[in-house]
Amino acid sequence: LFGIPGHIYPRDLTAFRQYFDDVLNGPLLGSTLPCRDMAQAIIRHPRAPSRLATLLAAGLLPQTLCERLDIASQPDAAMRLEKWLRRARAFYRITPSKLRYNPAYWQAKKRIARGKQANAPVLGLFYDWLGRFVKIPLGLPTPPPAP
């Protein structure tokens, strides 16, 4: 698979978990400048909310790896992330199911409906309209309106 010989793969799930923990907690990951640069590029991406990206990284990665990757981490990061995720789960439960789908899904449904000469879903029309004014990616690129 992917050019990697089969005998190199972990034998089972337990062996994989051991391998994964060894990589995550070992000295290699994050030890090179390109690795640190890549981590910083992801966290400091212009469209990424930097505080949230840092919280996710610091809350999910081991403290030693955060230090090697130059990710600002605090001892209570995992606890703060769990608190944030509880809020997200509560918000998810009260969000109408149609709004839980990615905007690209509704835009694709709109384009399929238009191709079949059927009525387009309102959310597809809404996200196309909103995409003309909002500078963050909401899904599929929206073509400019016809003159």
Tab-separated table of N, CA and C in Angstrom:
chain	number	residue	atom	x	y	z
A	1	LEU	N	0.843	-1.179	0.000
A	1	LEU	CA	0.000	0.000	0.000
A	1	LEU	C	0.886	1.238	0.000
A	2	PHE	N	0.649	2.169	-0.916
A	2	PHE	CA	1.422	3.408	-1.027
A	2	PHE	C	2.919	3.145	-1.171
A	3	GLY	N	3.287	1.992	-1.743
A	3	GLY	CA	4.687	1.675	-1.946
A	3	GLY	C	5.412	1.203	-0.702
A	4	ILE	N	4.686	0.971	0.375
A	4	ILE	CA	5.306	0.505	1.624
A	4	ILE	C	5.116	-1.008	1.702
A	5	PRO	N	6.196	-1.759	1.873
A	5	PRO	CA	6.059	-3.222	1.951
A	5	PRO	C	5.166	-3.640	3.118
A	6	GLY	N	4.374	-4.665	2.900
A	6	GLY	CA	3.422	-5.133	3.901
A	6	GLY	C	4.044	-5.571	5.205
A	7	HIS	N	5.275	-6.093	5.166
A	7	HIS	CA	5.890	-6.588	6.403
A	7	HIS	C	6.262	-5.454	7.367
A	8	ILE	N	6.229	-4.213	6.891
A	8	ILE	CA	6.555	-3.068	7.749
A	8	ILE	C	5.344	-2.632	8.583
A	9	TYR	N	4.146	-2.940	8.098
A	9	TYR	CA	2.932	-2.514	8.802
A	9	TYR	C	2.814	-3.184	10.171
A	10	PRO	N	2.213	-2.497	11.126
A	10	PRO	CA	1.936	-3.141	12.423
A	10	PRO	C	1.016	-4.347	12.221
A	11	ARG	N	1.201	-5.384	13.036
A	11	ARG	CA	0.453	-6.635	12.896
A	11	ARG	C	-1.035	-6.472	13.184
A	12	ASP	N	-1.365	-5.675	14.192
A	12	ASP	CA	-2.753	-5.545	14.614
A	12	ASP	C	-2.958	-4.160	15.227
A	13	LEU	N	-4.158	-3.912	15.734
A	13	LEU	CA	-4.488	-2.604	16.289
A	13	LEU	C	-3.619	-2.266	17.497
A	14	THR	N	-3.345	-3.240	18.332
A	14	THR	CA	-2.496	-2.999	19.504
A	14	THR	C	-1.095	-2.579	19.074
A	15	ALA	N	-0.551	-3.273	18.080
A	15	ALA	CA	0.785	-2.926	17.577
A	15	ALA	C	0.771	-1.544	16.925
A	16	PHE	N	-0.318	-1.230	16.225
A	16	PHE	CA	-0.406	0.098	15.614
A	16	PHE	C	-0.448	1.186	16.680
A	17	ARG	N	-1.237	0.967	17.722
A	17	ARG	CA	-1.312	1.972	18.797
A	17	ARG	C	0.048	2.186	19.453
A	18	GLN	N	0.796	1.106	19.641
A	18	GLN	CA	2.133	1.217	20.217
A	18	GLN	C	3.045	2.015	19.281
A	19	TYR	N	2.982	1.688	17.987
A	19	TYR	CA	3.777	2.413	16.989
A	19	TYR	C	3.403	3.899	16.985
A	20	PHE	N	2.102	4.189	16.982
A	20	PHE	CA	1.622	5.568	16.944
A	20	PHE	C	2.088	6.339	18.173
A	21	ASP	N	1.964	5.735	19.341
A	21	ASP	CA	2.429	6.387	20.575
A	21	ASP	C	3.931	6.628	20.541
A	22	ASP	N	4.681	5.654	20.020
A	22	ASP	CA	6.134	5.817	19.918
A	22	ASP	C	6.495	6.987	19.007
A	23	VAL	N	5.791	7.107	17.874
A	23	VAL	CA	6.065	8.217	16.951
A	23	VAL	C	5.668	9.540	17.589
A	24	LEU	N	4.492	9.583	18.191
A	24	LEU	CA	3.985	10.819	18.779
A	24	LEU	C	4.832	11.297	19.949
A	25	ASN	N	5.302	10.386	20.754
A	25	ASN	CA	6.070	10.757	21.942
A	25	ASN	C	7.576	10.634	21.759
A	26	GLY	N	7.998	10.096	20.622
A	26	GLY	CA	9.425	9.903	20.378
A	26	GLY	C	10.127	11.196	19.992
A	27	PRO	N	11.449	11.112	19.821
A	27	PRO	CA	12.248	12.317	19.570
A	27	PRO	C	12.248	12.793	18.120
A	28	LEU	N	11.778	11.982	17.166
A	28	LEU	CA	11.919	12.344	15.759
A	28	LEU	C	10.909	13.398	15.306
A	29	LEU	N	9.641	13.192	15.588
A	29	LEU	CA	8.589	14.090	15.112
A	29	LEU	C	8.788	15.488	15.684
A	30	GLY	N	8.870	16.466	14.812
A	30	GLY	CA	9.054	17.844	15.246
A	30	GLY	C	10.490	18.232	15.487
A	31	SER	N	11.421	17.356	15.125
A	31	SER	CA	12.825	17.648	15.422
A	31	SER	C	13.532	18.413	14.306
A	32	THR	N	12.885	18.570	13.159
A	32	THR	CA	13.528	19.278	12.051
A	32	THR	C	12.838	20.614	11.803
A	33	LEU	N	13.571	21.536	11.226
A	33	LEU	CA	13.025	22.863	10.931
A	33	LEU	C	11.840	22.791	9.963
A	34	PRO	N	11.904	22.004	8.863
A	34	PRO	CA	10.734	21.929	7.979
A	34	PRO	C	9.475	21.438	8.692
A	35	CYS	N	9.632	20.521	9.627
A	35	CYS	CA	8.479	20.024	10.385
A	35	CYS	C	7.883	21.141	11.238
A	36	ARG	N	8.731	21.892	11.911
A	36	ARG	CA	8.247	23.016	12.729
A	36	ARG	C	7.613	24.091	11.848
A	37	ASP	N	8.243	24.367	10.704
A	37	ASP	CA	7.690	25.370	9.788
A	37	ASP	C	6.307	24.959	9.290
A	38	MET	N	6.137	23.669	8.987
A	38	MET	CA	4.843	23.182	8.510
A	38	MET	C	3.783	23.329	9.601
A	39	ALA	N	4.123	22.981	10.829
A	39	ALA	CA	3.171	23.118	11.937
A	39	ALA	C	2.771	24.578	12.120
A	40	GLN	N	3.737	25.474	12.043
A	40	GLN	CA	3.442	26.898	12.197
A	40	GLN	C	2.604	27.420	11.032
A	41	ALA	N	2.865	26.923	9.820
A	41	ALA	CA	2.084	27.357	8.654
A	41	ALA	C	0.622	26.962	8.805
A	42	ILE	N	0.378	25.809	9.390
A	42	ILE	CA	-1.006	25.364	9.596
A	42	ILE	C	-1.678	26.204	10.678
A	43	ILE	N	-0.998	26.395	11.787
A	43	ILE	CA	-1.594	27.131	12.905
A	43	ILE	C	-1.753	28.610	12.584
A	44	ARG	N	-0.833	29.168	11.858
A	44	ARG	CA	-0.863	30.602	11.577
A	44	ARG	C	-1.391	30.925	10.178
A	45	HIS	N	-2.124	29.989	9.591
A	45	HIS	CA	-2.698	30.228	8.263
A	45	HIS	C	-3.600	31.457	8.332
A	46	PRO	N	-3.544	32.332	7.323
A	46	PRO	CA	-4.324	33.581	7.385
A	46	PRO	C	-5.826	33.374	7.554
A	47	ARG	N	-6.348	32.257	7.083
A	47	ARG	CA	-7.789	32.029	7.204
A	47	ARG	C	-8.159	31.183	8.415
A	48	ALA	N	-7.169	30.724	9.148
A	48	ALA	CA	-7.453	29.900	10.331
A	48	ALA	C	-7.575	30.792	11.557
A	49	PRO	N	-8.577	30.558	12.382
A	49	PRO	CA	-8.646	31.296	13.648
A	49	PRO	C	-7.496	30.828	14.543
A	50	SER	N	-6.487	31.663	14.706
A	50	SER	CA	-5.233	31.226	15.327
A	50	SER	C	-5.407	30.735	16.766
A	51	ARG	N	-6.249	31.377	17.545
A	51	ARG	CA	-6.424	30.923	18.935
A	51	ARG	C	-7.051	29.535	18.978
A	52	LEU	N	-8.030	29.301	18.098
A	52	LEU	CA	-8.672	27.988	18.055
A	52	LEU	C	-7.700	26.933	17.527
A	53	ALA	N	-6.950	27.268	16.480
A	53	ALA	CA	-5.976	26.314	15.933
A	53	ALA	C	-4.930	25.951	16.979
A	54	THR	N	-4.468	26.939	17.716
A	54	THR	CA	-3.482	26.675	18.767
A	54	THR	C	-4.093	25.828	19.876
A	55	LEU	N	-5.333	26.131	20.265
A	55	LEU	CA	-5.998	25.346	21.304
A	55	LEU	C	-6.175	23.896	20.864
A	56	LEU	N	-6.583	23.674	19.615
A	56	LEU	CA	-6.744	22.309	19.121
A	56	LEU	C	-5.419	21.557	19.142
A	57	ALA	N	-4.371	22.205	18.634
A	57	ALA	CA	-3.059	21.546	18.607
A	57	ALA	C	-2.560	21.272	20.023
A	58	ALA	N	-2.624	22.281	20.880
A	58	ALA	CA	-2.109	22.128	22.249
A	58	ALA	C	-2.956	21.155	23.062
A	59	GLY	N	-4.248	21.097	22.777
A	59	GLY	CA	-5.124	20.204	23.530
A	59	GLY	C	-5.053	18.755	23.086
A	60	LEU	N	-4.634	18.520	21.837
A	60	LEU	CA	-4.613	17.160	21.310
A	60	LEU	C	-3.225	16.532	21.264
A	61	LEU	N	-2.181	17.351	21.210
A	61	LEU	CA	-0.819	16.826	21.091
A	61	LEU	C	-0.139	16.770	22.453
A	62	PRO	N	0.805	15.854	22.616
A	62	PRO	CA	1.564	15.816	23.870
A	62	PRO	C	2.357	17.110	24.071
A	63	GLN	N	2.538	17.485	25.321
A	63	GLN	CA	3.243	18.723	25.677
A	63	GLN	C	4.637	18.778	25.049
A	64	THR	N	5.357	17.658	25.076
A	64	THR	CA	6.725	17.656	24.533
A	64	THR	C	6.731	17.916	23.038
A	65	LEU	N	5.741	17.382	22.322
A	65	LEU	CA	5.661	17.619	20.882
A	65	LEU	C	5.306	19.075	20.598
A	66	CYS	N	4.411	19.649	21.389
A	66	CYS	CA	4.083	21.074	21.230
A	66	CYS	C	5.331	21.932	21.401
A	67	GLU	N	6.153	21.587	22.365
A	67	GLU	CA	7.386	22.352	22.583
A	67	GLU	C	8.315	22.245	21.382
A	68	ARG	N	8.470	21.032	20.831
A	68	ARG	CA	9.344	20.855	19.668
A	68	ARG	C	8.816	21.573	18.438
A	69	LEU	N	7.480	21.688	18.322
A	69	LEU	CA	6.869	22.342	17.161
A	69	LEU	C	6.657	23.838	17.374
A	70	ASP	N	7.093	24.358	18.501
A	70	ASP	CA	6.911	25.775	18.846
A	70	ASP	C	5.440	26.175	18.886
A	71	ILE	N	4.612	25.284	19.399
A	71	ILE	CA	3.188	25.568	19.569
A	71	ILE	C	2.989	26.019	21.005
A	72	ALA	N	2.450	27.217	21.162
A	72	ALA	CA	2.218	27.747	22.509
A	72	ALA	C	1.235	26.829	23.225
A	73	SER	N	1.681	26.237	24.296
A	73	SER	CA	0.853	25.285	25.020
A	73	SER	C	0.805	25.664	26.490
A	74	GLN	N	-0.338	25.404	27.091
A	74	GLN	CA	-0.499	25.647	28.516
A	74	GLN	C	-0.876	24.330	29.175
A	75	PRO	N	-0.543	24.159	30.439
A	75	PRO	CA	-0.835	22.885	31.112
A	75	PRO	C	-2.314	22.503	31.080
A	76	ASP	N	-3.200	23.483	31.044
A	76	ASP	CA	-4.633	23.182	31.073
A	76	ASP	C	-5.253	23.156	29.672
A	77	ALA	N	-4.440	23.044	28.614
A	77	ALA	CA	-4.958	23.097	27.243
A	77	ALA	C	-5.964	21.982	26.975
A	78	ALA	N	-5.672	20.762	27.410
A	78	ALA	CA	-6.593	19.645	27.178
A	78	ALA	C	-7.924	19.883	27.887
A	79	MET	N	-7.876	20.427	29.096
A	79	MET	CA	-9.097	20.710	29.844
A	79	MET	C	-9.903	21.821	29.153
A	80	ARG	N	-9.206	22.853	28.689
A	80	ARG	CA	-9.894	23.945	27.992
A	80	ARG	C	-10.502	23.449	26.679
A	81	LEU	N	-9.791	22.577	25.963
A	81	LEU	CA	-10.321	22.023	24.718
A	81	LEU	C	-11.563	21.187	24.996
A	82	GLU	N	-11.535	20.367	26.027
A	82	GLU	CA	-12.694	19.545	26.368
A	82	GLU	C	-13.903	20.422	26.709
A	83	LYS	N	-13.684	21.505	27.415
A	83	LYS	CA	-14.763	22.446	27.745
A	83	LYS	C	-15.344	23.052	26.469
A	84	TRP	N	-14.475	23.428	25.531
A	84	TRP	CA	-14.914	23.995	24.258
A	84	TRP	C	-15.695	22.956	23.454
A	85	LEU	N	-15.220	21.708	23.450
A	85	LEU	CA	-15.901	20.649	22.703
A	85	LEU	C	-17.269	20.330	23.303
A	86	ARG	N	-17.404	20.411	24.631
A	86	ARG	CA	-18.727	20.217	25.250
A	86	ARG	C	-19.698	21.281	24.755
A	87	ARG	N	-19.236	22.513	24.678
A	87	ARG	CA	-20.092	23.592	24.164
A	87	ARG	C	-20.460	23.339	22.705
A	88	ALA	N	-19.486	22.896	21.917
A	88	ALA	CA	-19.745	22.619	20.501
A	88	ALA	C	-20.777	21.499	20.356
A	89	ARG	N	-20.675	20.451	21.182
A	89	ARG	CA	-21.658	19.363	21.133
A	89	ARG	C	-23.052	19.874	21.493
A	90	ALA	N	-23.140	20.731	22.496
A	90	ALA	CA	-24.443	21.282	22.886
A	90	ALA	C	-25.018	22.128	21.754
A	91	PHE	N	-24.180	22.940	21.129
A	91	PHE	CA	-24.641	23.764	20.011
A	91	PHE	C	-25.069	22.885	18.837
A	92	TYR	N	-24.322	21.819	18.580
A	92	TYR	CA	-24.647	20.903	17.485
A	92	TYR	C	-26.030	20.289	17.688
A	93	ARG	N	-26.335	19.923	18.923
A	93	ARG	CA	-27.629	19.286	19.210
A	93	ARG	C	-28.812	20.208	18.930
A	94	ILE	N	-28.634	21.513	19.130
A	94	ILE	CA	-29.759	22.431	18.910
A	94	ILE	C	-29.768	23.021	17.501
A	95	THR	N	-28.735	22.731	16.706
A	95	THR	CA	-28.673	23.237	15.336
A	95	THR	C	-29.573	22.382	14.448
A	96	PRO	N	-30.445	23.005	13.640
A	96	PRO	CA	-31.286	22.225	12.723
A	96	PRO	C	-30.417	21.352	11.810
A	97	SER	N	-30.893	20.146	11.525
A	97	SER	CA	-30.072	19.183	10.783
A	97	SER	C	-29.639	19.711	9.417
A	98	LYS	N	-30.459	20.503	8.755
A	98	LYS	CA	-30.079	21.013	7.434
A	98	LYS	C	-28.888	21.956	7.497
A	99	LEU	N	-28.690	22.600	8.625
A	99	LEU	CA	-27.559	23.518	8.751
A	99	LEU	C	-26.277	22.808	9.175
A	100	ARG	N	-26.369	21.515	9.470
A	100	ARG	CA	-25.177	20.770	9.882
A	100	ARG	C	-24.329	20.338	8.692
A	101	TYR	N	-24.892	20.371	7.507
A	101	TYR	CA	-24.154	19.963	6.322
A	101	TYR	C	-23.227	21.073	5.859
A	102	ASN	N	-22.143	20.681	5.212
A	102	ASN	CA	-21.191	21.629	4.649
A	102	ASN	C	-21.877	22.448	3.558
A	103	PRO	N	-21.584	23.746	3.478
A	103	PRO	CA	-22.168	24.564	2.413
A	103	PRO	C	-21.930	23.996	1.017
A	104	ALA	N	-20.785	23.348	0.797
A	104	ALA	CA	-20.499	22.772	-0.522
A	104	ALA	C	-21.539	21.717	-0.897
A	105	TYR	N	-22.058	20.994	0.087
A	105	TYR	CA	-23.092	19.991	-0.168
A	105	TYR	C	-24.335	20.662	-0.760
A	106	TRP	N	-24.767	21.756	-0.142
A	106	TRP	CA	-25.975	22.431	-0.616
A	106	TRP	C	-25.737	23.103	-1.961
A	107	GLN	N	-24.533	23.623	-2.178
A	107	GLN	CA	-24.235	24.217	-3.477
A	107	GLN	C	-24.237	23.145	-4.570
A	108	ALA	N	-23.703	21.977	-4.261
A	108	ALA	CA	-23.707	20.884	-5.238
A	108	ALA	C	-25.142	20.433	-5.517
A	109	LYS	N	-25.970	20.321	-4.462
A	109	LYS	CA	-27.379	19.952	-4.660
A	109	LYS	C	-28.088	20.975	-5.549
A	110	LYS	N	-27.747	22.263	-5.362
A	110	LYS	CA	-28.348	23.308	-6.193
A	110	LYS	C	-27.954	23.122	-7.654
A	111	ARG	N	-26.665	22.851	-7.903
A	111	ARG	CA	-26.199	22.687	-9.285
A	111	ARG	C	-26.801	21.448	-9.935
A	112	ILE	N	-26.960	20.378	-9.162
A	112	ILE	CA	-27.592	19.166	-9.694
A	112	ILE	C	-29.041	19.454	-10.047
A	113	ALA	N	-29.746	20.151	-9.158
A	113	ALA	CA	-31.150	20.487	-9.415
A	113	ALA	C	-31.273	21.366	-10.653
A	114	ARG	N	-30.394	22.339	-10.777
A	114	ARG	CA	-30.431	23.210	-11.954
A	114	ARG	C	-30.168	22.412	-13.228
A	115	GLY	N	-29.242	21.440	-13.150
A	115	GLY	CA	-28.947	20.597	-14.312
A	115	GLY	C	-30.141	19.754	-14.721
A	116	LYS	N	-30.979	19.392	-13.757
A	116	LYS	CA	-32.180	18.597	-14.028
A	116	LYS	C	-33.398	19.483	-14.252
A	117	GLN	N	-33.186	20.793	-14.279
A	117	GLN	CA	-34.262	21.772	-14.456
A	117	GLN	C	-35.297	21.664	-13.337
A	118	ALA	N	-34.813	21.364	-12.130
A	118	ALA	CA	-35.690	21.243	-10.963
A	118	ALA	C	-35.456	22.434	-10.039
A	119	ASN	N	-36.297	22.548	-9.028
A	119	ASN	CA	-36.131	23.627	-8.057
A	119	ASN	C	-34.877	23.387	-7.226
A	120	ALA	N	-34.094	24.434	-7.069
A	120	ALA	CA	-32.858	24.341	-6.295
A	120	ALA	C	-33.166	24.468	-4.808
A	121	PRO	N	-32.410	23.774	-3.953
A	121	PRO	CA	-32.625	23.922	-2.512
A	121	PRO	C	-32.288	25.344	-2.059
A	122	VAL	N	-33.080	25.852	-1.155
A	122	VAL	CA	-32.917	27.227	-0.683
A	122	VAL	C	-31.532	27.448	-0.083
A	123	LEU	N	-31.019	26.467	0.672
A	123	LEU	CA	-29.700	26.648	1.278
A	123	LEU	C	-28.596	26.718	0.227
A	124	GLY	N	-28.752	26.013	-0.884
A	124	GLY	CA	-27.776	26.128	-1.968
A	124	GLY	C	-27.769	27.529	-2.544
A	125	LEU	N	-28.958	28.084	-2.754
A	125	LEU	CA	-29.065	29.465	-3.242
A	125	LEU	C	-28.490	30.437	-2.225
A	126	PHE	N	-28.784	30.209	-0.946
A	126	PHE	CA	-28.305	31.096	0.108
A	126	PHE	C	-26.783	31.115	0.170
A	127	TYR	N	-26.151	29.932	0.161
A	127	TYR	CA	-24.687	29.891	0.261
A	127	TYR	C	-24.024	30.479	-0.982
A	128	ASP	N	-24.624	30.302	-2.147
A	128	ASP	CA	-24.089	30.960	-3.348
A	128	ASP	C	-24.152	32.475	-3.186
A	129	TRP	N	-25.290	32.968	-2.716
A	129	TRP	CA	-25.452	34.409	-2.517
A	129	TRP	C	-24.468	34.920	-1.466
A	130	LEU	N	-24.383	34.231	-0.339
A	130	LEU	CA	-23.509	34.653	0.746
A	130	LEU	C	-22.042	34.632	0.326
A	131	GLY	N	-21.673	33.659	-0.507
A	131	GLY	CA	-20.295	33.546	-0.970
A	131	GLY	C	-19.829	34.738	-1.783
A	132	ARG	N	-20.756	35.520	-2.298
A	132	ARG	CA	-20.381	36.718	-3.063
A	132	ARG	C	-19.931	37.857	-2.155
A	133	PHE	N	-20.288	37.801	-0.879
A	133	PHE	CA	-19.988	38.894	0.045
A	133	PHE	C	-18.976	38.527	1.122
A	134	VAL	N	-18.907	37.270	1.492
A	134	VAL	CA	-18.040	36.821	2.572
A	134	VAL	C	-16.744	36.305	1.977
A	135	LYS	N	-15.632	36.705	2.561
A	135	LYS	CA	-14.330	36.361	2.006
A	135	LYS	C	-13.739	35.071	2.567
A	136	ILE	N	-14.499	34.292	3.324
A	136	ILE	CA	-14.001	33.005	3.793
A	136	ILE	C	-14.616	31.922	2.924
A	137	PRO	N	-13.906	30.808	2.728
A	137	PRO	CA	-14.471	29.763	1.869
A	137	PRO	C	-15.671	29.096	2.533
A	138	LEU	N	-16.801	29.125	1.852
A	138	LEU	CA	-18.010	28.495	2.374
A	138	LEU	C	-18.283	27.171	1.684
A	139	GLY	N	-17.536	26.843	0.690
A	139	GLY	CA	-17.784	25.613	-0.049
A	139	GLY	C	-17.195	25.733	-1.429
A	140	LEU	N	-17.994	25.442	-2.403
A	140	LEU	CA	-17.531	25.489	-3.777
A	140	LEU	C	-17.383	26.931	-4.236
A	141	PRO	N	-16.405	27.204	-5.114
A	141	PRO	CA	-16.286	28.572	-5.633
A	141	PRO	C	-17.575	28.977	-6.337
A	142	THR	N	-18.005	30.181	-6.096
A	142	THR	CA	-19.237	30.686	-6.687
A	142	THR	C	-18.908	31.499	-7.924
A	143	PRO	N	-19.441	31.096	-9.078
A	143	PRO	CA	-19.161	31.884	-10.278
A	143	PRO	C	-19.833	33.247	-10.181
A	144	PRO	N	-19.232	34.262	-10.796
A	144	PRO	CA	-19.867	35.583	-10.750
A	144	PRO	C	-21.198	35.552	-11.488
A	145	PRO	N	-22.132	36.432	-11.110
A	145	PRO	CA	-23.433	36.444	-11.780
A	145	PRO	C	-23.276	36.839	-13.241
A	146	ALA	N	-24.128	36.274	-14.078
A	146	ALA	CA	-24.092	36.584	-15.512
A	146	ALA	C	-24.516	38.029	-15.736
A	147	PRO	N	-23.856	38.713	-16.680
A	147	PRO	CA	-24.218	40.128	-16.929
A	147	PRO	C	-25.573	40.292	-17.555
